[in-house]
Amino acid sequence: MKSIHIKNIDFAYKKGNSVFQDFNLHLSQQESEGKIIALMGASGSGKSTLLKLLLGIEQPVSGSIEMLPVNPVFSYVPQEAVLFEHLSTKDNARYFQFAGGFKKRFNKGLYTELIESLGLEDVINSKKTVLELSGGQKQLLSLLRALSIEPDFLLLDEPCNGLDAEVKRAFLNKLREITQRYGLFVLYITHHKLEAQLIADDVLYLVQDKKTGTVHNSALASVQIFIDKPPVMHAAQVFRFPDIKLLPMSINESGKIIIAKNENDIAQYWLVDDKDISIDRNDGFPFKVISKSPMYVVIRHEASATEWMLPNSLLKANEAGENIFIKINNKSAVYSKYGILLN
Amino acid sequence: MLKSLNIWKVCTIGLLLVALLVLYPFLSGIRFLGVSELLNNISFKSTLQTTLLNATISAIILVVFGFWGALALLKIPMFSITGKNLGVLIIPITLGNISIAFICKLLLGETSFFATIAQGGPVGKLSFLLLLELYQYGFLFVYLFWMQLQNINYDKLNFATATRFSFFQKLKDIYIPHTRNLWLLLASMAFVFTLYEESKIAYLFKVSQGTNSELITNWLTRTYQTNLLVSPDFARNLIFNASATVFVVAILGLILLFLILYYFIKKLTRLKFYPRFLRTSNNYIFSKRISYFFGLVFSLTAITPIVFSFTKINISFNISHLGFPLLMTFIATVVSALMAILLGITARLGWKQMLSSFSQQSLLFFILLFVLLLVPPLVLLITGYKWMSLIGYSSFTLIYVIWIVGHVLLTLPVLGSFVLFNHFRVGNNELDYLQVYKLGKRETIRYSFLKRFKAEYLLLFVICYSFVWNEAVLNNLFSDFIPSFVSGMKMLITGRGVDYDKAFGYLLTSFAVASLSAGIWRFIIERAHKQERKEL
């Protein structure tokens, strides 16, 4: 079994500006089972910092990080492929065969096998320098080098940034295939739900305190759960993007639930699905049609400045400027005003 | 071919041609003769050999010192308080040759150590000269390497830490490849500067053929002066042949040094050998504490000699005799700086791709520019004489013009390179954007260059001032017409009327200029830091 156990760590780049405070996390993987965990969170929520802490690039101010196996071998694939321009493409790929402490970990058989499974034969055998490779080829080469030492943990930091759609798809498919075939434990940072949907088993979502920006908690669940009922509201915004229907709600003096008009009134947030809403001419929450595109209609609740996108089919007859009423028949999730799942 | 020639390229080439045209009087009426005889001349051959060997060894030592010094400072971040103040390392280079020689004479002139060197053989003198060069250029090289090492991609450094790189691995696969172009440029620069090293050695020691302590510039000057008594034309012809030979040999030497370094770095970085003894437990040899210690040591070493020189003299603020030299230096500086800025702008706009970053292609451009410096100073000296005889010594104005043009020519390679380096910050995207909106040449120059680089151009002006103030060839040649720091110093510290107190007035100007350079540089770094904080 492989595991990462983070206990009560505190970390800050600058004093008084904590990234993590009293943060705990436990990740594990059963032997021989490949596992990919998508590490997600808002920009600046500490995803890359968490990776750096695991890799030993940064040290926590307090707390501890325990791992199984003890002193594990990490492989790291950053956002921009790190390749050495002074070395040939082949020497970049088999870098660990000669260099550093991982010489003994270099598995020549696996390396040869990976060249074939990653489709890199032509790249390796060509006379091209690494500068002449495409973005996708560079990342695959980087992945090949990372895997050639049979790492205990493979850490990838947004490796698909800047790759075009087809190359990205091919890269992710290969990563998934190799993870399963070799039973890897992979932590994969991404901002994109589609990438997570395509390859991850689980999602680890870092939850940032709204006011301080510090991370105290995280949510760990399967990708399916994040799609159906995201455990934290910010994740809902990512997984339902762009068609997210959140409503800030408050309770008025007579105990009736209404849409909150300002931030201080918010008691909870409702997450709603298309199937659970209906349009009415007289009853429900008042919205105004703002604009129309061939696919969507944008409507706005003026008092709370909440904007929704509705499929065009639902509002075919309405024109911009018209008022409509939305009735909510059911909620797929309810979050506290802090964004924590209540129901 | 013609299509690729745009107005900017034409302007750049034109500027360089005008600079070269200045040499025309030297070349007119010259006959190629006696090169083979010259090569059989034992004293010429051995002096040239010594000079080349000295330049090569010095260049290598200087560049290695710069690199290792920078590694020692690696853990000091650019925008830390210490990092911002490391700019004091540029003070020795802005002090200039003559000031350094004078400070050295003030501090060591009376010691037995200095006497032993002065009376000893060439090895001692050249080794001592190397020490002075380490002070003058070495700290600049440390600073430049350190700045370059600060730009290593974070992902690469994180990758190295994550995969537990040893120190040797970092050295071989990150630090050396990242600074390769700078190695080559600085080695070429050091080679050129040390090849024609004349003023420091001439001020400090009496060089002579008998003591085998001449460098090629000393040989050329002595031979010219001797032959001048026989026939001016013969003297000029001989010097032309000798200078042309030196020029060609110097270029070959430079190419050889370049190739040796290039292939050495290439072979080293492609080695598949990673010695275990260079593995360190915490992945680096120079810890943060050691870096700060070296930062302090280097900074103190750069400043201490200057401070101590103040204690050796009765400082008198009688600067009335400095007025004219200061004014002339100011005028020459303005013209030289403007020329360098113009060259930097036209070249950047003319070769948009090539000069967009410090790469292998742009390196060639810099080295070509530095080849201009390989023209032996004596050629300039004689050219100056020829110009003076052409205009008949009668017009002071024309003499001033020649003096100024000569300085433009001498300072162009270094100042032009400085400007071009700064102009890397003008992105091609930006230039394309301005082109799309059809902004004219004037607006492009104003928005992308003049407004942005105000502080850098001011620093360029100050550096240029120091160069002209310390320049020895033209200042010696025109000493009868334009009193200068160099000629004044010659009289005040080596002549019969030795007057160190009065000479110190000249030196104070050098100090002021050097301090001003460091101050402006500090401002530029502070501005960059503010900009970075804004972007974050």
PDB file of C-alpha atoms in Angstrom, chain B residues 65-66 68-74 76 82-96 100 132-147 291-306 463 514-515 517-519 521-522 525:
ATOM      1  CA  PHE B  65      36.076  33.431 -11.193  1.00  0.00           C
ATOM      2  CA  GLY B  66      32.880  35.190 -12.275  1.00  0.00           C
ATOM      3  CA  TRP B  68      32.072  30.447  -9.250  1.00  0.00           C
ATOM      4  CA  GLY B  69      31.628  33.769  -7.515  1.00  0.00           C
ATOM      5  CA  ALA B  70      28.066  33.885  -8.834  1.00  0.00           C
ATOM      6  CA  LEU B  71      27.434  30.330  -7.631  1.00  0.00           C
ATOM      7  CA  ALA B  72      28.622  31.414  -4.205  1.00  0.00           C
ATOM      8  CA  LEU B  73      25.995  34.177  -4.269  1.00  0.00           C
ATOM      9  CA  LEU B  74      23.284  31.968  -5.743  1.00  0.00           C
ATOM     10  CA  ILE B  76      20.815  35.632  -2.462  1.00  0.00           C
ATOM     11  CA  THR B  82      21.393  42.225  -0.013  1.00  0.00           C
ATOM     12  CA  GLY B  83      20.554  41.384  -3.626  1.00  0.00           C
ATOM     13  CA  LYS B  84      19.578  44.948  -4.394  1.00  0.00           C
ATOM     14  CA  ASN B  85      22.804  46.236  -2.859  1.00  0.00           C
ATOM     15  CA  LEU B  86      25.033  43.808  -4.730  1.00  0.00           C
ATOM     16  CA  GLY B  87      25.142  46.481  -7.421  1.00  0.00           C
ATOM     17  CA  VAL B  88      28.229  47.809  -5.604  1.00  0.00           C
ATOM     18  CA  LEU B  89      30.078  45.086  -7.514  1.00  0.00           C
ATOM     19  CA  ILE B  90      29.889  47.255 -10.631  1.00  0.00           C
ATOM     20  CA  ILE B  91      31.844  50.049  -8.932  1.00  0.00           C
ATOM     21  CA  PRO B  92      35.338  48.730  -9.860  1.00  0.00           C
ATOM     22  CA  ILE B  93      34.538  48.555 -13.585  1.00  0.00           C
ATOM     23  CA  THR B  94      33.114  52.076 -13.570  1.00  0.00           C
ATOM     24  CA  LEU B  95      36.174  53.343 -11.721  1.00  0.00           C
ATOM     25  CA  GLY B  96      38.255  52.714 -14.819  1.00  0.00           C
ATOM     26  CA  ILE B 100      42.495  51.593 -10.329  1.00  0.00           C
ATOM     27  CA  LEU B 132      43.892  44.071 -10.699  1.00  0.00           C
ATOM     28  CA  GLU B 133      41.784  42.692 -13.544  1.00  0.00           C
ATOM     29  CA  LEU B 134      40.048  40.368 -11.125  1.00  0.00           C
ATOM     30  CA  TYR B 135      39.160  43.448  -9.122  1.00  0.00           C
ATOM     31  CA  GLN B 136      38.147  45.485 -12.146  1.00  0.00           C
ATOM     32  CA  TYR B 137      36.319  42.932 -14.311  1.00  0.00           C
ATOM     33  CA  GLY B 138      35.995  39.926 -11.997  1.00  0.00           C
ATOM     34  CA  PHE B 139      33.342  41.455  -9.742  1.00  0.00           C
ATOM     35  CA  LEU B 140      31.373  42.644 -12.748  1.00  0.00           C
ATOM     36  CA  PHE B 141      31.452  39.105 -14.137  1.00  0.00           C
ATOM     37  CA  VAL B 142      30.324  37.720 -10.769  1.00  0.00           C
ATOM     38  CA  TYR B 143      27.417  40.126 -10.830  1.00  0.00           C
ATOM     39  CA  LEU B 144      26.450  39.371 -14.434  1.00  0.00           C
ATOM     40  CA  PHE B 145      26.588  35.604 -13.887  1.00  0.00           C
ATOM     41  CA  TRP B 146      24.591  35.984 -10.686  1.00  0.00           C
ATOM     42  CA  MET B 147      21.923  37.989 -12.528  1.00  0.00           C
ATOM     43  CA  SER B 291      25.998  33.081   0.024  1.00  0.00           C
ATOM     44  CA  TYR B 292      25.396  36.052   2.292  1.00  0.00           C
ATOM     45  CA  PHE B 293      28.926  35.740   3.653  1.00  0.00           C
ATOM     46  CA  PHE B 294      30.385  35.862   0.137  1.00  0.00           C
ATOM     47  CA  GLY B 295      28.051  38.717  -0.768  1.00  0.00           C
ATOM     48  CA  LEU B 296      29.504  40.699   2.108  1.00  0.00           C
ATOM     49  CA  VAL B 297      33.106  39.729   1.299  1.00  0.00           C
ATOM     50  CA  PHE B 298      32.776  40.643  -2.388  1.00  0.00           C
ATOM     51  CA  SER B 299      31.031  43.933  -1.642  1.00  0.00           C
ATOM     52  CA  LEU B 300      33.639  44.907   0.945  1.00  0.00           C
ATOM     53  CA  THR B 301      36.486  43.939  -1.380  1.00  0.00           C
ATOM     54  CA  ALA B 302      34.997  46.110  -4.111  1.00  0.00           C
ATOM     55  CA  ILE B 303      34.736  49.161  -1.847  1.00  0.00           C
ATOM     56  CA  THR B 304      37.530  48.856   0.704  1.00  0.00           C
ATOM     57  CA  PRO B 305      40.456  49.892  -1.574  1.00  0.00           C
ATOM     58  CA  ILE B 306      38.595  53.057  -2.497  1.00  0.00           C
ATOM     59  CA  ILE B 463      29.178  54.520 -17.556  1.00  0.00           C
ATOM     60  CA  ALA B 514      31.243  55.083 -10.012  1.00  0.00           C
ATOM     61  CA  SER B 515      28.994  55.772  -7.016  1.00  0.00           C
ATOM     62  CA  SER B 517      26.410  54.294 -11.493  1.00  0.00           C
ATOM     63  CA  ALA B 518      25.810  52.021  -8.522  1.00  0.00           C
ATOM     64  CA  GLY B 519      23.065  54.353  -7.286  1.00  0.00           C
ATOM     65  CA  TRP B 521      21.554  50.684 -10.925  1.00  0.00           C
ATOM     66  CA  ARG B 522      20.039  50.314  -7.451  1.00  0.00           C
ATOM     67  CA  ILE B 525      16.519  47.131  -9.610  1.00  0.00           C
TER      68      ILE B 525
END
